[in-house]
Tab-separated table of C-alpha atoms and ligand atoms in Angstrom:
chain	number	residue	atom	x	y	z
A	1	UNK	CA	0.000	0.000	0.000
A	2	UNK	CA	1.518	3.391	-0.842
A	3	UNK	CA	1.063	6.942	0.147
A	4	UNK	CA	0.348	8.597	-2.959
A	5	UNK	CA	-1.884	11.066	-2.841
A	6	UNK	CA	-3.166	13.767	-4.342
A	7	UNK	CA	-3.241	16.206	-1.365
A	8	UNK	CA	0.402	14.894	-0.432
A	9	UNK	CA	3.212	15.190	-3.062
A	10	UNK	CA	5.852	13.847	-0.969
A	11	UNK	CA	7.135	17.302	-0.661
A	12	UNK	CA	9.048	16.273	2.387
A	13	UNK	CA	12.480	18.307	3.455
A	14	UNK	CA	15.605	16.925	1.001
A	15	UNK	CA	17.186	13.873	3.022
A	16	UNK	CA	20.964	14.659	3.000
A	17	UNK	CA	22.134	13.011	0.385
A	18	UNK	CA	20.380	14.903	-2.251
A	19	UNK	CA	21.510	16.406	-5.171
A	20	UNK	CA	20.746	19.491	-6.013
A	21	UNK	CA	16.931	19.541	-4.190
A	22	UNK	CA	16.818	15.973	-6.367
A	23	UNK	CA	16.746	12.364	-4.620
A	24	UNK	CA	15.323	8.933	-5.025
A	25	UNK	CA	12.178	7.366	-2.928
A	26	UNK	CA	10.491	4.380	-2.364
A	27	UNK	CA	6.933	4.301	-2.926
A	28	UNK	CA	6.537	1.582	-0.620
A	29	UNK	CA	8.648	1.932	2.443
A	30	UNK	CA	10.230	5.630	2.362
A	31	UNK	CA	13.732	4.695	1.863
A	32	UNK	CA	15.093	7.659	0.171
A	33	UNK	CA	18.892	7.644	-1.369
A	34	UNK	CA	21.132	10.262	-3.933
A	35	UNK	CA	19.561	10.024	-7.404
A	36	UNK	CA	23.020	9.839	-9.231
A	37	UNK	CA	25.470	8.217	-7.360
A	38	UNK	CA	24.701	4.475	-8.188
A	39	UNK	CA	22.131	3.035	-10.492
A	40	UNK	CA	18.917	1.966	-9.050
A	41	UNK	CA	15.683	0.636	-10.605
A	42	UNK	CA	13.652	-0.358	-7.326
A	43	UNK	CA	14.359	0.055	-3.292
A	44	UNK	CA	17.174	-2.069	-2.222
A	45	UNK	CA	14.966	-2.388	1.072
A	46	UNK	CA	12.154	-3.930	-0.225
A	47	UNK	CA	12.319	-3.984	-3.890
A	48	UNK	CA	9.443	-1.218	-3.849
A	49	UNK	CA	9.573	1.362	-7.219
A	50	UNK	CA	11.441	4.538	-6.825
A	51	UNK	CA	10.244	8.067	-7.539
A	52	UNK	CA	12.120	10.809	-8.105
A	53	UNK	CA	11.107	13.755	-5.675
A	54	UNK	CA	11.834	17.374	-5.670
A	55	UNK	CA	12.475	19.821	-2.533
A	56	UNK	CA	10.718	22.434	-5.018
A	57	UNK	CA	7.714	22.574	-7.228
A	58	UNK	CA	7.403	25.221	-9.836
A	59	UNK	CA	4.462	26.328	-11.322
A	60	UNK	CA	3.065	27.723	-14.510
A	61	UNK	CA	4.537	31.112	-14.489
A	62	UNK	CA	8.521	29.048	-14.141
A	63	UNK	CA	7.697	27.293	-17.308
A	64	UNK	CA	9.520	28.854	-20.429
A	65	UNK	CA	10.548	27.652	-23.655
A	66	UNK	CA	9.105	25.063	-25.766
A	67	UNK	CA	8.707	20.749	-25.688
A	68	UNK	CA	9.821	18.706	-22.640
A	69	UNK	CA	12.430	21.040	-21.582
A	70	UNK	CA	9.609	24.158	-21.398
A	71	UNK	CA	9.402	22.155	-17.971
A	72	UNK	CA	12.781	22.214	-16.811
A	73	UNK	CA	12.198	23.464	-13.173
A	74	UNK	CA	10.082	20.359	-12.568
A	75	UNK	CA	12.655	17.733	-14.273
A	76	UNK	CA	16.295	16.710	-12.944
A	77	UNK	CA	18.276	18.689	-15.416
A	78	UNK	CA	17.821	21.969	-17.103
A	79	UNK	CA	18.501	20.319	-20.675
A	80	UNK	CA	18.775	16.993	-22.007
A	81	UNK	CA	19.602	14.464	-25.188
A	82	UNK	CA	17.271	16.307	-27.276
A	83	UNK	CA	15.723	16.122	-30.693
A	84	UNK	CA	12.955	18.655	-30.283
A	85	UNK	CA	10.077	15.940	-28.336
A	86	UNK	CA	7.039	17.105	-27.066
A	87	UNK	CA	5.210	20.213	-27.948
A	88	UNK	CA	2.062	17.762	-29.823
A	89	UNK	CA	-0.769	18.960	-30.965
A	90	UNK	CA	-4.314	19.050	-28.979
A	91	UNK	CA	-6.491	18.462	-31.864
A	92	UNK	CA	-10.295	19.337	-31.839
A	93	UNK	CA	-12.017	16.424	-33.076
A	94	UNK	CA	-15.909	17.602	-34.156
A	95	UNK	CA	-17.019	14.422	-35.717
A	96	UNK	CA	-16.600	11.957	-33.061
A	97	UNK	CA	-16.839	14.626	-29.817
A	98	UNK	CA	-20.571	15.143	-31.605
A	99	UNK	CA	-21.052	11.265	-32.058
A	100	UNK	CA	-19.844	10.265	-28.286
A	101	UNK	CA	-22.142	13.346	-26.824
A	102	UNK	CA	-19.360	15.052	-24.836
A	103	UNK	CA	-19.308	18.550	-23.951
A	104	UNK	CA	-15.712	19.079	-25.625
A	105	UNK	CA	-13.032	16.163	-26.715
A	106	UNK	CA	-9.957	16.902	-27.756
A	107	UNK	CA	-6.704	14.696	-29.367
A	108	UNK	CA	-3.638	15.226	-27.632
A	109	UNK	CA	-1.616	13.446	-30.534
A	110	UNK	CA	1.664	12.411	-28.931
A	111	UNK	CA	2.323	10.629	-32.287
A	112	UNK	CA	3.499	13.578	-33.559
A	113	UNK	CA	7.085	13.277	-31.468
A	114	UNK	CA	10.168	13.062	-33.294
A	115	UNK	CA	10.257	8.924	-33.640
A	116	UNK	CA	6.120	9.139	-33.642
A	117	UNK	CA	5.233	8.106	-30.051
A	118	UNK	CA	5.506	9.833	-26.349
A	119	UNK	CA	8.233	7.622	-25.552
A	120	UNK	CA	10.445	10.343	-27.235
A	121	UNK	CA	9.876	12.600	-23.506
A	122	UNK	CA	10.824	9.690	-21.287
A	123	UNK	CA	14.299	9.228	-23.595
A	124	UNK	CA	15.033	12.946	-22.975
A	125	UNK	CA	15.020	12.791	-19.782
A	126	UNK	CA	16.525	9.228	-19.138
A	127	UNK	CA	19.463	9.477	-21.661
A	128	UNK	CA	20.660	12.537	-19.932
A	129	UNK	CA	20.614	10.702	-16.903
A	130	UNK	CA	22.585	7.735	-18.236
A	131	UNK	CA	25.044	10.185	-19.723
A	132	UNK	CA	25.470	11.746	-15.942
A	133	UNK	CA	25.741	8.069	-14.941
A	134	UNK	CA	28.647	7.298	-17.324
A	135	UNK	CA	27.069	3.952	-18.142
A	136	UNK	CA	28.252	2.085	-21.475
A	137	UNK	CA	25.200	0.250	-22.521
A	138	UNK	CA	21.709	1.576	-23.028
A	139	UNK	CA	18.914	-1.681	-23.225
A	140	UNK	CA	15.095	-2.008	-23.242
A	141	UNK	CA	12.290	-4.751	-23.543
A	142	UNK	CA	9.552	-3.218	-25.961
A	143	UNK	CA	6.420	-4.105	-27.688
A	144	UNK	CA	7.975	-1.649	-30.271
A	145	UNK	CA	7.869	1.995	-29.509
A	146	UNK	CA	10.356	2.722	-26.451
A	147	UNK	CA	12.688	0.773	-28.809
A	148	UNK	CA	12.499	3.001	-31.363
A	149	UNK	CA	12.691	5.723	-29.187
A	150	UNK	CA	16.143	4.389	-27.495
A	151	UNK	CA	17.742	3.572	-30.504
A	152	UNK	CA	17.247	7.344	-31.837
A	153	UNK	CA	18.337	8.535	-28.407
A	154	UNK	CA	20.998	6.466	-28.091
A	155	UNK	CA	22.342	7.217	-31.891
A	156	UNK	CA	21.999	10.828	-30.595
A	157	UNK	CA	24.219	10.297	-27.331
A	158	UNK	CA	26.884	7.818	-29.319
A	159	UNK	CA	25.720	5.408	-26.792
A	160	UNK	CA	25.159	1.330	-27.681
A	161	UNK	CA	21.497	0.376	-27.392
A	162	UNK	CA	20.439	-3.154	-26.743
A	163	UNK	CA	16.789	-4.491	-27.500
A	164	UNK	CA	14.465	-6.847	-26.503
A	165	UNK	CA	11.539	-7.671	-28.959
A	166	UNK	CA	8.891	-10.114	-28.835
A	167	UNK	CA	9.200	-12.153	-31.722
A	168	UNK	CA	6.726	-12.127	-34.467
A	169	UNK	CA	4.645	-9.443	-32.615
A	170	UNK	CA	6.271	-5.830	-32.945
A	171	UNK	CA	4.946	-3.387	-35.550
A	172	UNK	CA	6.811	-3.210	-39.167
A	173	UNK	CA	7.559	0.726	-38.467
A	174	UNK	CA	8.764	0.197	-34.822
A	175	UNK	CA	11.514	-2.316	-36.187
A	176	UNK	CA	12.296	-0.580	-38.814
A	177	UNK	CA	13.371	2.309	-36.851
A	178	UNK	CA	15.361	0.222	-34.034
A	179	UNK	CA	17.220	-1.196	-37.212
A	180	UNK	CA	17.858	2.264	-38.790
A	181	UNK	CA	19.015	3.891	-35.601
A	182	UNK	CA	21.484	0.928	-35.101
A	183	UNK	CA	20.440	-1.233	-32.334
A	184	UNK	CA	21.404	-4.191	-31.552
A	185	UNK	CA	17.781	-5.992	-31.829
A	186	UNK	CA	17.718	-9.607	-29.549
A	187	UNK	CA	13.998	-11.108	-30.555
A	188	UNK	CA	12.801	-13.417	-27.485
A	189	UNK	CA	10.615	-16.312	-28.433
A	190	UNK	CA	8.410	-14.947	-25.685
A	191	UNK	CA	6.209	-12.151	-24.926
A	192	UNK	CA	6.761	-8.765	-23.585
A	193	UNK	CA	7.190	-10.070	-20.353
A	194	UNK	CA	9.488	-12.004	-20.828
A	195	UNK	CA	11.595	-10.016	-22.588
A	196	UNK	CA	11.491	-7.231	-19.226
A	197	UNK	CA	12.199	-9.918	-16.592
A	198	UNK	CA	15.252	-10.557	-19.077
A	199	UNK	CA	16.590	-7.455	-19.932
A	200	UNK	CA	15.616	-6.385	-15.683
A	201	UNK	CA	17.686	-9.302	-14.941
A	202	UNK	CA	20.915	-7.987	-17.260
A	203	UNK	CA	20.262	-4.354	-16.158
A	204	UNK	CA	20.623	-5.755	-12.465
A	205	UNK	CA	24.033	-7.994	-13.648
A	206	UNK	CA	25.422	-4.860	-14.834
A	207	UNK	CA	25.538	-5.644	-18.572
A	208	UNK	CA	23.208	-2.521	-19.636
A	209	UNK	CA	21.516	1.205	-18.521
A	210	UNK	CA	17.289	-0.144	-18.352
A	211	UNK	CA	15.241	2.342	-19.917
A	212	UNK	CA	11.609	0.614	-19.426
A	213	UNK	CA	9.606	3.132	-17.589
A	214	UNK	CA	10.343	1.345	-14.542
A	215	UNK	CA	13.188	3.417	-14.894
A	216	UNK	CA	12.343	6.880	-12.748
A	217	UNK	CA	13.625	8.844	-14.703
A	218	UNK	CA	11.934	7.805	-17.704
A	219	UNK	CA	8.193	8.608	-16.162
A	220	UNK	CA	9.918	12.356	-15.347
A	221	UNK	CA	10.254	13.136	-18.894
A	222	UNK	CA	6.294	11.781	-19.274
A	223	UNK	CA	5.187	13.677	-16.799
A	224	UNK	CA	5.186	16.555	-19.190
A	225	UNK	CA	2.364	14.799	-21.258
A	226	UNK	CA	0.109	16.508	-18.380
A	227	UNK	CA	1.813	19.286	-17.776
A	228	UNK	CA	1.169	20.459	-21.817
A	229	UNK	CA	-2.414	19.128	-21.362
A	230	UNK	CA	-3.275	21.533	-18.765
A	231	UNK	CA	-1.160	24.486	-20.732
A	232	UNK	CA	-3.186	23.741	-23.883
A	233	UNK	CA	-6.818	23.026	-22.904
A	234	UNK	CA	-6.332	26.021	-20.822
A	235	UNK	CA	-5.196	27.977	-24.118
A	236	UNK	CA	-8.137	26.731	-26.546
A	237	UNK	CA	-10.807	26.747	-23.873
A	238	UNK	CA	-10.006	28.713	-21.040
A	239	UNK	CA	-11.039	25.541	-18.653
A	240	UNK	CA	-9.387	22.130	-17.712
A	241	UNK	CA	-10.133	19.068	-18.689
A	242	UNK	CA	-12.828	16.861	-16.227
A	243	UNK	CA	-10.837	13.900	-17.661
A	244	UNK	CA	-8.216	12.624	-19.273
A	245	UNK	CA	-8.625	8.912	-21.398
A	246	UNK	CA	-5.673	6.959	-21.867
A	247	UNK	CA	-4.219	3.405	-23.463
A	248	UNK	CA	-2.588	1.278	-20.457
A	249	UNK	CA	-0.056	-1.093	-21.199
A	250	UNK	CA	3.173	-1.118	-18.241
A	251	UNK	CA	1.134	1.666	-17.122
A	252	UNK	CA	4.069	4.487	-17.106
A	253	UNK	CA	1.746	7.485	-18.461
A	254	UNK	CA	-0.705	6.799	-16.145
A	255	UNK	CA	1.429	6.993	-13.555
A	256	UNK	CA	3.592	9.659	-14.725
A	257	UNK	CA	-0.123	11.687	-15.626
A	258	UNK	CA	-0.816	11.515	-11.855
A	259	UNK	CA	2.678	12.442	-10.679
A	260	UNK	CA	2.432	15.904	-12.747
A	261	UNK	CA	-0.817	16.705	-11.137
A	262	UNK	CA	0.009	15.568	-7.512
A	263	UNK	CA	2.917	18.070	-8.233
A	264	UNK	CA	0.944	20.503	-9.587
A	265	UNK	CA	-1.434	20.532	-6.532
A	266	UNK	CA	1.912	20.640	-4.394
A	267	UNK	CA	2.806	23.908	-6.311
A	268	UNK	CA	-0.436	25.168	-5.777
A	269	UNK	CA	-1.129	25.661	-9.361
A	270	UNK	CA	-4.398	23.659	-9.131
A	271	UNK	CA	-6.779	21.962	-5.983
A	272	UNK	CA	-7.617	19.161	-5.824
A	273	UNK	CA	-11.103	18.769	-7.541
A	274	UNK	CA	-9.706	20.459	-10.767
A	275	UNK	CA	-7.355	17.160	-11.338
A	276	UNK	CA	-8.668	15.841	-14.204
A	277	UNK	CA	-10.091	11.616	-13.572
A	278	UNK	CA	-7.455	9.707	-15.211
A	279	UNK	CA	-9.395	6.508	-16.845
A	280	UNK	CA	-7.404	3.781	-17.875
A	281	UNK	CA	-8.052	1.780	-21.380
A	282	UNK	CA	-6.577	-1.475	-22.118
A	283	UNK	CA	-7.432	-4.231	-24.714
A	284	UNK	CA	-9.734	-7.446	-23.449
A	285	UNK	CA	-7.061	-9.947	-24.444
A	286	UNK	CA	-4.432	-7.653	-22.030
A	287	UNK	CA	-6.354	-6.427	-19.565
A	288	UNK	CA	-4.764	-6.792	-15.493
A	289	UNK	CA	-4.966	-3.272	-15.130
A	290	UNK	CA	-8.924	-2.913	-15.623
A	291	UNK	CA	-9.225	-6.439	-13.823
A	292	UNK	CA	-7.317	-4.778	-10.411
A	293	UNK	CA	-9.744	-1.330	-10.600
A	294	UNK	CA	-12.869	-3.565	-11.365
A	295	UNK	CA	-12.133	-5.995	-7.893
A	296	UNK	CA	-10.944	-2.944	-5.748
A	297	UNK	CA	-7.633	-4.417	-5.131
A	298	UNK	CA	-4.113	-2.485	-4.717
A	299	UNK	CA	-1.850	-4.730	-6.657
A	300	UNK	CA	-2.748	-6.528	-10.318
A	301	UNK	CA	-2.510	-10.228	-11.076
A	302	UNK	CA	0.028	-11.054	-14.103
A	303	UNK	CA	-1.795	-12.515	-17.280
A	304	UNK	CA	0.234	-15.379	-18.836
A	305	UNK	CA	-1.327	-15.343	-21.830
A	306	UNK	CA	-1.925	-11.907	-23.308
A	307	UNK	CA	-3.918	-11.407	-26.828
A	308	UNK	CA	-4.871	-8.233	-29.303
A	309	UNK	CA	-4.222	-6.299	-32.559
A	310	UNK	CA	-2.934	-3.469	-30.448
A	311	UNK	CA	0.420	-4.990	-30.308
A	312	UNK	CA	1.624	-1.349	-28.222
A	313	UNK	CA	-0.252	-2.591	-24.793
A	314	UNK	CA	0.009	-6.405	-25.403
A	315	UNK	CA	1.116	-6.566	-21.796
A	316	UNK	CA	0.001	-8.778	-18.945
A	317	UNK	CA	2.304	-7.720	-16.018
A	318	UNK	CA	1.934	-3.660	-16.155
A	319	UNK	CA	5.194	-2.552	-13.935
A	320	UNK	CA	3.600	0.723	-12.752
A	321	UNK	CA	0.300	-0.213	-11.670
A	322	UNK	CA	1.525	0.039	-7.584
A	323	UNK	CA	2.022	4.229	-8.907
A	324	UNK	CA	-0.883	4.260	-11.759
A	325	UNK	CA	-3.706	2.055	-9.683
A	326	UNK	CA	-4.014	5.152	-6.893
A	327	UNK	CA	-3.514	7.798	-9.639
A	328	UNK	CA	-6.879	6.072	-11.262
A	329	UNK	CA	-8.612	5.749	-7.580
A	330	UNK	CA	-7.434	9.122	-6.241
A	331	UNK	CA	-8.268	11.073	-9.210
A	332	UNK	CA	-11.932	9.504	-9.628
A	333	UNK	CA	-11.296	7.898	-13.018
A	334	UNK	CA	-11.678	4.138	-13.883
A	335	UNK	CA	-10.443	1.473	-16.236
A	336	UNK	CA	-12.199	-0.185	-18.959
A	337	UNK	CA	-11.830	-2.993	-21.539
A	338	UNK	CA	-12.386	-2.398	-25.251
A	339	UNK	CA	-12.480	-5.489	-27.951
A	340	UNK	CA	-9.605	-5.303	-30.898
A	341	UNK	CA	-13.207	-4.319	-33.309
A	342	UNK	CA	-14.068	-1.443	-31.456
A	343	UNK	CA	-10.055	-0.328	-31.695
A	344	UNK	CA	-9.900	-0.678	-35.451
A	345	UNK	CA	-13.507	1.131	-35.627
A	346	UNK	CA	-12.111	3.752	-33.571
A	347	UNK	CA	-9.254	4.513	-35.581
A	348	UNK	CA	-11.281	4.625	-39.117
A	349	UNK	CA	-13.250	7.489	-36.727
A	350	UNK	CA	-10.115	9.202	-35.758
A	351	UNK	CA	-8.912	8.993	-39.173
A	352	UNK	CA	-11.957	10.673	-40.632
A	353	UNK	CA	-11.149	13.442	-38.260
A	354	UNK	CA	-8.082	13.716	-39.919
A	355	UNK	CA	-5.725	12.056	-37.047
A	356	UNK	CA	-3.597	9.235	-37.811
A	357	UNK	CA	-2.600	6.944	-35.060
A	358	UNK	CA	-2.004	2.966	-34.261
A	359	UNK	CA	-4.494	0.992	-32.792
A	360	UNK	CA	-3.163	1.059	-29.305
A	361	UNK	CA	-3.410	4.865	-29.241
A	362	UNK	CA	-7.193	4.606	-30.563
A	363	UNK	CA	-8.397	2.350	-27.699
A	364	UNK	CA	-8.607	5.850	-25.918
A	365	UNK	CA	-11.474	6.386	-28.211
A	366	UNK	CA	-13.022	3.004	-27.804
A	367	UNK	CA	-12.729	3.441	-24.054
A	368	UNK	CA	-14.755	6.817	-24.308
A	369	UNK	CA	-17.245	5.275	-26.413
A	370	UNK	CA	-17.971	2.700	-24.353
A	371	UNK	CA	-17.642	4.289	-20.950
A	372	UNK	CA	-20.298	7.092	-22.667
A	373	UNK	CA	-22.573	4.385	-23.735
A	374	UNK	CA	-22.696	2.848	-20.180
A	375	UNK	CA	-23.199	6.373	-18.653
A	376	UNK	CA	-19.456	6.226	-16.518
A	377	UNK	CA	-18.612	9.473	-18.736
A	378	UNK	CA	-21.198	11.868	-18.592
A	379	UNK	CA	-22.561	14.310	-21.753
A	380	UNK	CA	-21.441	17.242	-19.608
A	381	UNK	CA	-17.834	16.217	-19.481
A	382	UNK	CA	-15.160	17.906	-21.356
A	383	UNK	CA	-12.746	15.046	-22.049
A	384	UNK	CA	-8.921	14.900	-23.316
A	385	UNK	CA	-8.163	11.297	-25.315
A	386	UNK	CA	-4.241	10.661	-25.545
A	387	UNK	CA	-3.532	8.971	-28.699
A	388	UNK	CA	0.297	7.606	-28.100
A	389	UNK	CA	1.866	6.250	-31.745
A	390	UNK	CA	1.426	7.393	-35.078
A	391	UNK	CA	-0.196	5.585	-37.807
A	392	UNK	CA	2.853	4.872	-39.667
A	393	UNK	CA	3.990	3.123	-36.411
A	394	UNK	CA	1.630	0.241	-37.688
A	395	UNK	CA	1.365	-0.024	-41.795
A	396	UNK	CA	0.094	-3.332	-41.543
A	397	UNK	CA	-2.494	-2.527	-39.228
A	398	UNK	CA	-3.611	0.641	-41.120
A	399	UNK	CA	-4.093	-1.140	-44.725
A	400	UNK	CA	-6.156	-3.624	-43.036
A	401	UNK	CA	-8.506	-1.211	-41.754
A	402	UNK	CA	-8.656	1.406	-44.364
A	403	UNK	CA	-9.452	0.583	-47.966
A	404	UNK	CA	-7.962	-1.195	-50.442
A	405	UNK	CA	-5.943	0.260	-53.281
A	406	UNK	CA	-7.916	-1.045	-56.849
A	407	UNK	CA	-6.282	-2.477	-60.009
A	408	UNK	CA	-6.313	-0.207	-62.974
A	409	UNK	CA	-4.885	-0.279	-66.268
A	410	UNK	CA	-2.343	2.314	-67.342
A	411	UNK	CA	-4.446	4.763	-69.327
A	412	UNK	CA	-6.739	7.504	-68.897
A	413	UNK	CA	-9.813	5.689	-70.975
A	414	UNK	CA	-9.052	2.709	-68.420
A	415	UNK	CA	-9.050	4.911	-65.478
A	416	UNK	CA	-11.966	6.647	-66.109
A	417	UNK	CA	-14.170	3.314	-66.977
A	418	UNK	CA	-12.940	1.913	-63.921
A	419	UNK	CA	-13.862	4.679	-61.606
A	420	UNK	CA	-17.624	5.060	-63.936
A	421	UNK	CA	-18.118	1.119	-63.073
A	422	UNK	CA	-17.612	1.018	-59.529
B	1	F0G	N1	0.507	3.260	-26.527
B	1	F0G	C1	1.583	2.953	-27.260
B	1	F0G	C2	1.590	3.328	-28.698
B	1	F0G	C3	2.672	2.299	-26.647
B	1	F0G	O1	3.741	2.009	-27.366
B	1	F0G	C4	2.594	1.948	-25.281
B	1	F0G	C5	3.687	1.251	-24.621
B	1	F0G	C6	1.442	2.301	-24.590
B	1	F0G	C7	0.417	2.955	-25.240
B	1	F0G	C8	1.277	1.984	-23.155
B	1	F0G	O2	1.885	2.937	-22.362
B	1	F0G	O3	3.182	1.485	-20.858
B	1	F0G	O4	2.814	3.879	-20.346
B	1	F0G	O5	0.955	2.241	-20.186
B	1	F0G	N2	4.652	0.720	-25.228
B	1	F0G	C9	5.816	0.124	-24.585
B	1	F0G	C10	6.883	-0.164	-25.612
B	1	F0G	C11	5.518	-0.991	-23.674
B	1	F0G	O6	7.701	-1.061	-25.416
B	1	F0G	O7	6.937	0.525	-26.623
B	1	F0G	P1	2.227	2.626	-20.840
């Protein structure tokens, strides 16, 4: 059972060891330790999941500049490995906010990063870390994305990058850019999960720098998913958002969503009731996360056997759930499962309204559906959807739901029958 509330930020005074108003803490127990001087995933007390905390929160008026690094006072380093992440757009999204019956929805596209997914803000942060560690190998289990993301991070820092695919079930695009960028790609005859108690095991040995959000670090550079959120909505509406809708899969952005707010509310830059409800969506064939909410319990059970088009959040052992499970209670919001069908259906929606993204990214739009249609999400609500990986992540996926390209012959006479015909 943690402490992590939204009234409580963990704003505690800096235990001694700190660096620079920086330091590590365990979620669980309260150990706290330096953030810098040795590398550490979880608590070496009771193998608990670290957070990084700050002995200062800024608010809105600190922020300056543009992408992740606009946020600088409330990350461990003023700059970072950067290629220009963050900054996505907050689309309006007329068709479907009209068809679901919300009061306002809007896209915040984090597809639109540099290597087309939000994994781009954790790598920021978390190669700039591994630089200040002096480590020699960067390495990373991934259904696809965060490997993509490392391998363009780790180009960028001249840094090795080591990755750990599930074989037969990562997204043409996603490889594709690991291979580009020069990683070394490993592909486990296993599933996600196995390929993160692996590459834990060889971060633990030594052998490589982990960069799965279990890494602290990583969920800092995340944490500015929110922070833009409340910047934008604020910007094109002049109110906040009642909720925010998002795809779970190890469960890093939910907890990194809640972390921004909790420090937000530290700062005083918003109470309590204006945090927006942060409601998990995960597929049925991968769905632990939405399981734990349903049966009011504090910790999830791992799925074995994990099954779904949405290759992104094929997971069945989400890391973060002990910091994303009381960001989802705390905040009000809830979790729901959505069939592969009503994915695909909800991408061909988000595609009419001119936003391309991969099916994990559109279960945020199946989730709001079907938590409308149930009556969880109410008509009055103004509602942000995060939509995590382009559409480009996932060709495969995209031809089969969109239509199909038609034979013609190579003339105008041809061209013109063809399209009178049919
Ligand atoms: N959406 C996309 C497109 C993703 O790639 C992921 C995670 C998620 C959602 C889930 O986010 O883990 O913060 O709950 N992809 C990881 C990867 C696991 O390896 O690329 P989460």
């Amino acid at each position: 059972m943690t402490d992590l509330t939204l009234a409580d930020a963990g704003v505690d005074a800096p235990p001694a060891d700190a660096d620079d108003g920086v330091w590590l803490t365990c979620i669980e127990c309260g150990w706290t330790g330096a953030p810098f001087e040795e590398v550490r995933y979880r608590c070496p007390d009771c193998d608990g999941l670290l957070e990084v905390r700050y002995a200062d929160h800024p608010t809105f008026a600190d922020f300056e500049g543009r992408g992740v690094w606009r946020y600088a006072d409330a990350l461990p380093f003023a700059t970072g490995v950067s290629i220009e992440e963050g900054d996505t757009p907050l689309y309006s999204v007329p068709t479907i906010e009209s068809e679901v019956g919300v009061e306002d929805l809007r896209i915040k596209h984090e597809g639109m990063n540099p290597t087309g997914s939000f994994k781009d803000r954790g790598m920021t942060v978390g190669v700039r870390v591994a630089e200040r560690l002096g480590v020699g190998r960067l390495a990373c289990a991934s259904t696809g994305n965060t490997s993509a993301a490392l391998a363009c991070y780790g180009a960028r820092a001249d840094t090795p990058v080591l990755v750990l695919l599930p074989a037969g079930k990562v997204a043409a695009g996603k490889v594709a850019q690991a291979s580009l960028h020069g990683a070394r790609i490993l592909e486990v005859d296993g599933n996600f999960d196995a390929c993160l108690d692996i590459v834990a095991d060889l971060a633990k040995r030594g052998e490589a720098y982990l960069l799965n959000s279990l890494n602290p670090f990583r969920l800092e550079g995340q944490k500015t998913i929110g922070l833009e959120i409340v910047e934008q909505f604020r910007d094109q509406t002049g109110d906040l958002p009642d909720r925010i809708v998002l795809p779970v899969g190890n469960a890093g952005n939910t907890a990194a969503l809640f972390k921004a707010f909790r420090e937000l509310v530290a700062a005083g830059a918003l109470d309590v009731e204006q945090v927006p409800k942060l409601t998990g969506v995960q597929a049925e064939g991968a769905a632990p996360m939405v399981e734990a909410v349903a049966e009011g319990r504090e910790e999830v059970r791992r799925w074995e056997d994990v099954e779904t088009r949405a290759t992104a959040i094929r997971i069945g052992n989400p890391v973060n759930a002990p910091k994303a499970l009381p960001g989802i209670r705390e905040t009000g919001g809830t979790a729901v499962a959505v069939s592969d069908e009503a994915i695909t259906d909800a991408q061909r929606a988000l595609a009419e309204d001119g936003v391309g993204v991969e099916p994990a990214s559109a279960a945020s739009v199946a989730g709001l559906r079907k938590l409308r249609e149930s009556g969880e999400i109410d008509a009055d609500e103004q509602v942000v959807c995060l939509t995590t990986g382009h559409l480009l992540k996932d060709p495969d996926a995209a031809a089969t739901a969109g239509a199909k390209p038609e034979a013609v012959p190579a003339d105008t006479e041809g061209v013109l029958d063809h399209l009178a015909e049919n």
